[in-house]
Amino acid sequence: MDIIDKLIKDHRLTGEEYIALLALAEDPSAVERLKEEACRLRRQYYGDKVYIRGLIEFTDYCKNDCYYCGIRRGNAKAQRYRLTKEEILSCCENGYSLGFRTFVLQGGEDPYYTDERLEEIVRSIKAGYPDCAVTLSVGERSYASYARLRKAGADRYLLRHETADEEHYRKLHPPQMSLAERKACLYQLKELGYQVGAGFMVGSPGQTEQTIAQDLLFLKELEPQMVGIGPFIPHHATRFAKETPGSVELTLFLLSVIRILLPKVLLPATTALGTLDPYGREKGLAVGANVVMPNLSPVKDRKKYELYDHKICTGEEAAECRECLARRVEAAGYRIVEGRGDAET
Ligand code: 5AD
Ligand code: FES
């Protein structure tokens, strides 16, 4: 039995088998078979539905210094901003009227947002929009903090693991950060009943077939409800400014593989994918992705949340992105559904 048959049958491979699978990433017939199976599974569980998440980038202050990221503390040129609770709620109001029923609050690790302040924001959103899911994406916090935010009403949490290989993790992050801590956070979030999202960048400096194999093993072990992957894109004010961006083709290949590993997973066609290829998000949907995350942040601040260069959709109003995506999703043969969009169980 060949390796793709084995993946399709078992929904998992060993580390060595993943490495063998990755060697087929440029083999057109392998790519096609994986894509077909990924689409079949996506259709089986989600039909032609595409879920939308309204992304609110509410702070670009960050106490961390991840080497790849444009809003890391060490970037003195980043223009820092924070949204007030009122501004966040007005993003939600706008989003709600556009059909969004999930709000993703994403930000740097900003100490200004204490548990009290974040709880207050989460509670206000849940009080105003009880039929909506609130997703947090605010990095590493204590177990007690995750517990309080969960109690305040947060439903989901996105925390990409970035790479599941120790050595690679150290190449991407300053010594104060650790893969062990990152993994511990993900398990704690799961234990607290959050729907959890992990993920990694494709083509980050130092990534190899071995490290990707580790990522896939880790994803299968964690069994997150969501997985976010997108190509690495250099940011001009980081040490990786001159590195080559990740490959769109490899990202698409991995989207298919992840759909097969975790058939019911919520898998976004990311903004980074749409940034490297004008049809990146459509291509993502065509290989197994089933989520898109347009931006609801105020246009005045959009450009400042610059994780990487040339990010798309920084000049468009939320309504424009919503319409643009509806058109794109339909042209690709899918349809946007307006609901919380929880994972199939
Ligand atoms: N290129 C692509 N993705 C990036 N992220 C951060 N910096 C970059 C970059 N230069 C991703 C990280 C993070 C998410 C919010 O954005 O994976 O978890
Ligand atoms: Fe923002 Fe197309 S999704 S302009």
Short mmCIF file of N, CA and C in Angstrom, two decimals, residues 200-328:
data_model
loop_
_atom_site.label_atom_id
_atom_site.label_comp_id
_atom_site.label_asym_id
_atom_site.label_seq_id
_atom_site.Cartn_x
_atom_site.Cartn_y
_atom_site.Cartn_z
N PHE A 200 0.82 26.73 12.22
CA PHE A 200 2.21 27.13 11.98
C PHE A 200 2.34 27.83 10.64
N MET A 201 3.47 28.50 10.47
CA MET A 201 3.76 29.14 9.19
C MET A 201 4.44 28.12 8.27
N VAL A 202 4.17 28.22 7.00
CA VAL A 202 4.81 27.32 6.03
C VAL A 202 5.98 28.07 5.41
N GLY A 203 7.17 27.48 5.52
CA GLY A 203 8.35 28.11 4.92
C GLY A 203 9.01 29.11 5.84
N SER A 204 8.78 29.02 7.14
CA SER A 204 9.49 29.92 8.04
C SER A 204 10.97 29.53 8.02
N PRO A 205 11.86 30.50 8.27
CA PRO A 205 13.30 30.21 8.19
C PRO A 205 13.68 29.03 9.10
N GLY A 206 14.39 28.09 8.53
CA GLY A 206 14.82 26.93 9.31
C GLY A 206 13.86 25.76 9.24
N GLN A 207 12.70 25.96 8.63
CA GLN A 207 11.75 24.85 8.52
C GLN A 207 12.28 23.79 7.55
N THR A 208 12.10 22.52 7.90
CA THR A 208 12.54 21.44 7.02
C THR A 208 11.41 20.42 6.95
N GLU A 209 11.60 19.40 6.13
CA GLU A 209 10.59 18.33 6.08
C GLU A 209 10.47 17.67 7.45
N GLN A 210 11.61 17.60 8.16
CA GLN A 210 11.58 17.00 9.50
C GLN A 210 10.72 17.83 10.47
N THR A 211 10.87 19.15 10.40
CA THR A 211 10.09 19.96 11.37
C THR A 211 8.60 19.93 10.99
N ILE A 212 8.30 19.89 9.71
CA ILE A 212 6.89 19.81 9.31
C ILE A 212 6.29 18.47 9.77
N ALA A 213 7.09 17.41 9.67
CA ALA A 213 6.62 16.11 10.15
C ALA A 213 6.26 16.20 11.64
N GLN A 214 7.09 16.92 12.39
CA GLN A 214 6.80 17.11 13.83
C GLN A 214 5.49 17.88 14.02
N ASP A 215 5.30 18.91 13.17
CA ASP A 215 4.06 19.69 13.26
C ASP A 215 2.84 18.80 13.05
N LEU A 216 2.94 17.92 12.07
CA LEU A 216 1.79 17.07 11.75
C LEU A 216 1.55 16.05 12.86
N LEU A 217 2.63 15.52 13.41
CA LEU A 217 2.48 14.60 14.55
C LEU A 217 1.83 15.32 15.73
N PHE A 218 2.29 16.53 15.99
CA PHE A 218 1.75 17.29 17.12
C PHE A 218 0.27 17.62 16.91
N LEU A 219 -0.08 18.02 15.69
CA LEU A 219 -1.49 18.35 15.43
C LEU A 219 -2.38 17.14 15.68
N LYS A 220 -1.91 15.98 15.25
CA LYS A 220 -2.72 14.77 15.44
C LYS A 220 -2.85 14.44 16.92
N GLU A 221 -1.78 14.70 17.68
CA GLU A 221 -1.82 14.42 19.11
C GLU A 221 -2.75 15.40 19.85
N LEU A 222 -2.65 16.67 19.51
CA LEU A 222 -3.46 17.71 20.18
C LEU A 222 -4.93 17.62 19.77
N GLU A 223 -5.18 17.25 18.56
CA GLU A 223 -6.54 17.23 18.00
C GLU A 223 -7.29 18.55 18.22
N PRO A 224 -6.75 19.65 17.70
CA PRO A 224 -7.44 20.92 17.85
C PRO A 224 -8.68 20.98 16.95
N GLN A 225 -9.62 21.86 17.32
CA GLN A 225 -10.81 22.03 16.47
C GLN A 225 -10.49 22.90 15.26
N MET A 226 -9.45 23.74 15.39
CA MET A 226 -9.08 24.64 14.30
C MET A 226 -7.58 24.50 14.04
N VAL A 227 -7.18 24.69 12.78
CA VAL A 227 -5.74 24.74 12.46
C VAL A 227 -5.50 25.89 11.50
N GLY A 228 -4.65 26.83 11.91
CA GLY A 228 -4.32 27.95 11.04
C GLY A 228 -2.93 27.77 10.44
N ILE A 229 -2.87 27.64 9.12
CA ILE A 229 -1.54 27.65 8.49
C ILE A 229 -1.54 28.65 7.33
N GLY A 230 -0.43 29.31 7.17
CA GLY A 230 -0.29 30.25 6.06
C GLY A 230 1.19 30.36 5.76
N PRO A 231 1.53 30.82 4.57
CA PRO A 231 2.95 30.96 4.23
C PRO A 231 3.62 32.03 5.09
N PHE A 232 4.87 31.79 5.44
CA PHE A 232 5.70 32.83 6.05
C PHE A 232 5.94 33.93 5.00
N ILE A 233 5.82 35.18 5.44
CA ILE A 233 6.09 36.32 4.55
C ILE A 233 7.04 37.26 5.30
N PRO A 234 8.20 37.59 4.70
CA PRO A 234 9.15 38.42 5.44
C PRO A 234 8.59 39.80 5.75
N HIS A 235 8.97 40.31 6.91
CA HIS A 235 8.65 41.69 7.28
C HIS A 235 9.96 42.49 7.24
N HIS A 236 9.91 43.67 6.64
CA HIS A 236 11.15 44.42 6.38
C HIS A 236 11.92 44.79 7.65
N ALA A 237 11.24 44.92 8.78
CA ALA A 237 11.95 45.35 10.00
C ALA A 237 12.25 44.18 10.94
N THR A 238 12.50 43.02 10.37
CA THR A 238 12.88 41.86 11.19
C THR A 238 14.19 41.28 10.66
N ARG A 239 14.81 40.41 11.45
CA ARG A 239 16.05 39.77 11.00
C ARG A 239 15.82 38.87 9.79
N PHE A 240 14.56 38.54 9.52
CA PHE A 240 14.25 37.67 8.39
C PHE A 240 13.82 38.43 7.14
N ALA A 241 14.12 39.75 7.12
CA ALA A 241 13.67 40.61 6.02
C ALA A 241 14.05 40.07 4.65
N LYS A 242 15.23 39.45 4.56
CA LYS A 242 15.72 39.05 3.24
C LYS A 242 15.45 37.58 2.94
N GLU A 243 14.74 36.90 3.83
CA GLU A 243 14.45 35.47 3.60
C GLU A 243 13.41 35.31 2.49
N THR A 244 13.40 34.13 1.89
CA THR A 244 12.38 33.86 0.86
C THR A 244 11.05 33.55 1.52
N PRO A 245 9.97 34.02 0.93
CA PRO A 245 8.65 33.70 1.48
C PRO A 245 8.34 32.20 1.34
N GLY A 246 7.39 31.74 2.12
CA GLY A 246 6.95 30.34 2.03
C GLY A 246 6.28 30.08 0.70
N SER A 247 6.12 28.80 0.38
CA SER A 247 5.56 28.44 -0.92
C SER A 247 4.04 28.27 -0.83
N VAL A 248 3.36 28.88 -1.79
CA VAL A 248 1.90 28.73 -1.86
C VAL A 248 1.56 27.27 -2.12
N GLU A 249 2.28 26.62 -3.03
CA GLU A 249 1.98 25.22 -3.37
C GLU A 249 2.12 24.30 -2.16
N LEU A 250 3.20 24.51 -1.39
CA LEU A 250 3.38 23.66 -0.21
C LEU A 250 2.28 23.92 0.82
N THR A 251 1.87 25.18 0.94
CA THR A 251 0.78 25.49 1.87
C THR A 251 -0.49 24.76 1.44
N LEU A 252 -0.78 24.76 0.14
CA LEU A 252 -1.99 24.08 -0.35
C LEU A 252 -1.90 22.57 -0.11
N PHE A 253 -0.73 22.03 -0.37
CA PHE A 253 -0.49 20.61 -0.13
C PHE A 253 -0.77 20.27 1.34
N LEU A 254 -0.24 21.11 2.23
CA LEU A 254 -0.41 20.84 3.67
C LEU A 254 -1.86 21.04 4.12
N LEU A 255 -2.56 21.97 3.50
CA LEU A 255 -3.99 22.12 3.83
C LEU A 255 -4.72 20.81 3.54
N SER A 256 -4.43 20.20 2.40
CA SER A 256 -5.07 18.91 2.08
C SER A 256 -4.69 17.84 3.10
N VAL A 257 -3.41 17.78 3.42
CA VAL A 257 -2.95 16.76 4.38
C VAL A 257 -3.65 16.95 5.73
N ILE A 258 -3.76 18.20 6.17
CA ILE A 258 -4.38 18.46 7.49
C ILE A 258 -5.87 18.12 7.46
N ARG A 259 -6.54 18.41 6.36
CA ARG A 259 -7.95 18.01 6.24
C ARG A 259 -8.09 16.49 6.38
N ILE A 260 -7.16 15.75 5.84
CA ILE A 260 -7.24 14.29 5.93
C ILE A 260 -6.89 13.81 7.35
N LEU A 261 -5.90 14.44 7.95
CA LEU A 261 -5.53 14.08 9.34
C LEU A 261 -6.67 14.29 10.31
N LEU A 262 -7.31 15.45 10.17
CA LEU A 262 -8.37 15.87 11.10
C LEU A 262 -9.59 16.24 10.26
N PRO A 263 -10.36 15.25 9.83
CA PRO A 263 -11.39 15.49 8.81
C PRO A 263 -12.40 16.60 9.13
N LYS A 264 -12.74 16.78 10.43
CA LYS A 264 -13.77 17.76 10.76
C LYS A 264 -13.19 19.11 11.17
N VAL A 265 -11.91 19.28 10.98
CA VAL A 265 -11.26 20.49 11.48
C VAL A 265 -11.77 21.74 10.76
N LEU A 266 -11.77 22.87 11.47
CA LEU A 266 -12.06 24.16 10.85
C LEU A 266 -10.73 24.72 10.36
N LEU A 267 -10.67 24.94 9.05
CA LEU A 267 -9.39 25.22 8.41
C LEU A 267 -9.50 26.49 7.57
N PRO A 268 -8.94 27.60 8.04
CA PRO A 268 -9.07 28.83 7.27
C PRO A 268 -8.14 28.91 6.05
N ALA A 269 -8.68 29.52 5.01
CA ALA A 269 -7.85 29.97 3.89
C ALA A 269 -7.37 31.35 4.32
N THR A 270 -6.10 31.45 4.70
CA THR A 270 -5.64 32.62 5.47
C THR A 270 -5.33 33.85 4.61
N THR A 271 -5.28 34.99 5.29
CA THR A 271 -4.91 36.25 4.65
C THR A 271 -3.49 36.18 4.08
N ALA A 272 -2.60 35.47 4.79
CA ALA A 272 -1.22 35.36 4.28
C ALA A 272 -1.22 34.63 2.94
N LEU A 273 -2.06 33.61 2.82
CA LEU A 273 -2.16 32.88 1.55
C LEU A 273 -2.70 33.80 0.45
N GLY A 274 -3.69 34.63 0.82
CA GLY A 274 -4.24 35.60 -0.13
C GLY A 274 -3.27 36.73 -0.45
N THR A 275 -2.30 36.94 0.42
CA THR A 275 -1.31 37.99 0.19
C THR A 275 -0.25 37.54 -0.82
N LEU A 276 0.15 36.28 -0.74
CA LEU A 276 1.20 35.79 -1.65
C LEU A 276 0.65 35.45 -3.03
N ASP A 277 -0.65 35.17 -3.11
CA ASP A 277 -1.25 34.80 -4.40
C ASP A 277 -2.63 35.46 -4.47
N PRO A 278 -2.89 36.21 -5.54
CA PRO A 278 -4.18 36.91 -5.60
C PRO A 278 -5.39 35.96 -5.51
N TYR A 279 -5.20 34.70 -5.86
CA TYR A 279 -6.28 33.72 -5.73
C TYR A 279 -5.98 32.69 -4.63
N GLY A 280 -5.08 33.07 -3.72
CA GLY A 280 -4.65 32.13 -2.68
C GLY A 280 -5.81 31.59 -1.85
N ARG A 281 -6.72 32.46 -1.46
CA ARG A 281 -7.81 31.99 -0.60
C ARG A 281 -8.74 31.05 -1.35
N GLU A 282 -9.03 31.38 -2.63
CA GLU A 282 -9.85 30.47 -3.44
C GLU A 282 -9.16 29.12 -3.58
N LYS A 283 -7.85 29.17 -3.82
CA LYS A 283 -7.11 27.92 -3.97
C LYS A 283 -7.15 27.13 -2.67
N GLY A 284 -7.08 27.83 -1.55
CA GLY A 284 -7.17 27.16 -0.24
C GLY A 284 -8.50 26.43 -0.09
N LEU A 285 -9.59 27.11 -0.45
CA LEU A 285 -10.91 26.47 -0.35
C LEU A 285 -10.97 25.23 -1.24
N ALA A 286 -10.31 25.30 -2.38
CA ALA A 286 -10.37 24.20 -3.35
C ALA A 286 -9.56 22.99 -2.91
N VAL A 287 -8.73 23.11 -1.88
CA VAL A 287 -7.94 21.95 -1.43
C VAL A 287 -8.33 21.48 -0.03
N GLY A 288 -9.43 22.04 0.52
CA GLY A 288 -9.89 21.51 1.81
C GLY A 288 -10.18 22.53 2.89
N ALA A 289 -9.82 23.81 2.68
CA ALA A 289 -10.14 24.83 3.70
C ALA A 289 -11.64 25.12 3.70
N ASN A 290 -12.16 25.57 4.85
CA ASN A 290 -13.60 25.84 4.94
C ASN A 290 -13.95 27.07 5.77
N VAL A 291 -12.97 27.94 5.98
CA VAL A 291 -13.19 29.15 6.80
C VAL A 291 -12.47 30.32 6.14
N VAL A 292 -13.08 31.51 6.18
CA VAL A 292 -12.35 32.72 5.83
C VAL A 292 -12.53 33.74 6.95
N MET A 293 -11.53 34.58 7.14
CA MET A 293 -11.54 35.49 8.29
C MET A 293 -11.34 36.93 7.89
N PRO A 294 -12.36 37.56 7.29
CA PRO A 294 -12.17 38.96 6.92
C PRO A 294 -12.03 39.88 8.13
N ASN A 295 -11.46 41.03 7.86
CA ASN A 295 -11.09 41.97 8.90
C ASN A 295 -12.22 42.94 9.24
N LEU A 296 -12.48 43.09 10.54
CA LEU A 296 -13.49 44.07 10.98
C LEU A 296 -12.85 45.27 11.68
N SER A 297 -11.52 45.29 11.74
CA SER A 297 -10.86 46.37 12.48
C SER A 297 -11.10 47.71 11.79
N PRO A 298 -11.07 48.80 12.55
CA PRO A 298 -11.26 50.12 11.93
C PRO A 298 -10.17 50.36 10.88
N VAL A 299 -10.58 50.89 9.72
CA VAL A 299 -9.61 51.08 8.63
C VAL A 299 -8.45 51.99 9.06
N LYS A 300 -8.71 52.92 9.97
CA LYS A 300 -7.65 53.84 10.41
C LYS A 300 -6.46 53.10 11.04
N ASP A 301 -6.72 51.93 11.59
CA ASP A 301 -5.64 51.19 12.26
C ASP A 301 -5.12 49.98 11.48
N ARG A 302 -5.83 49.63 10.41
CA ARG A 302 -5.52 48.38 9.70
C ARG A 302 -4.06 48.19 9.34
N LYS A 303 -3.48 49.25 8.77
CA LYS A 303 -2.11 49.11 8.26
C LYS A 303 -1.11 48.90 9.37
N LYS A 304 -1.47 49.36 10.57
CA LYS A 304 -0.53 49.28 11.68
C LYS A 304 -0.36 47.84 12.17
N TYR A 305 -1.38 47.02 11.98
CA TYR A 305 -1.28 45.62 12.42
C TYR A 305 -0.55 44.84 11.33
N GLU A 306 0.74 45.12 11.25
CA GLU A 306 1.51 44.63 10.12
C GLU A 306 2.44 43.50 10.58
N LEU A 307 1.92 42.28 10.54
CA LEU A 307 2.72 41.12 10.95
C LEU A 307 3.77 40.82 9.90
N TYR A 308 3.43 41.12 8.63
CA TYR A 308 4.32 40.85 7.50
C TYR A 308 4.06 41.91 6.43
N ASP A 309 4.92 41.99 5.43
CA ASP A 309 4.80 43.03 4.40
C ASP A 309 3.66 42.74 3.41
N HIS A 310 3.13 43.80 2.84
CA HIS A 310 2.15 43.72 1.74
C HIS A 310 0.85 43.03 2.10
N LYS A 311 0.49 43.05 3.37
CA LYS A 311 -0.75 42.40 3.81
C LYS A 311 -1.95 42.97 3.05
N ILE A 312 -2.82 42.10 2.58
CA ILE A 312 -3.99 42.56 1.80
C ILE A 312 -5.11 43.05 2.72
N CYS A 313 -6.07 43.73 2.10
CA CYS A 313 -7.30 44.15 2.78
C CYS A 313 -7.05 45.18 3.88
N THR A 314 -5.99 45.98 3.75
CA THR A 314 -5.74 46.97 4.81
C THR A 314 -6.43 48.30 4.49
N GLY A 315 -6.95 48.45 3.27
CA GLY A 315 -7.62 49.71 2.94
C GLY A 315 -9.12 49.58 2.82
N GLU A 316 -9.62 48.34 2.87
CA GLU A 316 -11.04 48.11 2.63
C GLU A 316 -11.85 48.13 3.92
N GLU A 317 -13.05 48.69 3.84
CA GLU A 317 -14.00 48.61 4.95
C GLU A 317 -14.46 47.17 5.11
N ALA A 318 -14.93 46.84 6.32
CA ALA A 318 -15.40 45.48 6.59
C ALA A 318 -16.45 45.04 5.56
N ALA A 319 -17.37 45.95 5.23
CA ALA A 319 -18.44 45.60 4.30
C ALA A 319 -17.88 45.25 2.92
N GLU A 320 -16.81 45.95 2.53
CA GLU A 320 -16.20 45.66 1.22
C GLU A 320 -15.57 44.27 1.21
N CYS A 321 -14.85 43.94 2.28
CA CYS A 321 -14.23 42.61 2.36
C CYS A 321 -15.31 41.52 2.41
N ARG A 322 -16.36 41.80 3.14
CA ARG A 322 -17.45 40.82 3.25
C ARG A 322 -18.03 40.53 1.87
N GLU A 323 -18.27 41.58 1.11
CA GLU A 323 -18.85 41.42 -0.23
C GLU A 323 -17.87 40.75 -1.18
N CYS A 324 -16.63 41.22 -1.12
CA CYS A 324 -15.59 40.68 -1.98
C CYS A 324 -15.46 39.17 -1.74
N LEU A 325 -15.44 38.80 -0.46
CA LEU A 325 -15.28 37.38 -0.15
C LEU A 325 -16.48 36.56 -0.56
N ALA A 326 -17.68 37.13 -0.38
CA ALA A 326 -18.88 36.40 -0.80
C ALA A 326 -18.79 36.09 -2.29
N ARG A 327 -18.38 37.08 -3.05
CA ARG A 327 -18.23 36.90 -4.51
C ARG A 327 -17.19 35.83 -4.82
N ARG A 328 -16.05 35.94 -4.16
CA ARG A 328 -14.96 34.99 -4.42
C ARG A 328 -15.35 33.57 -4.03
#
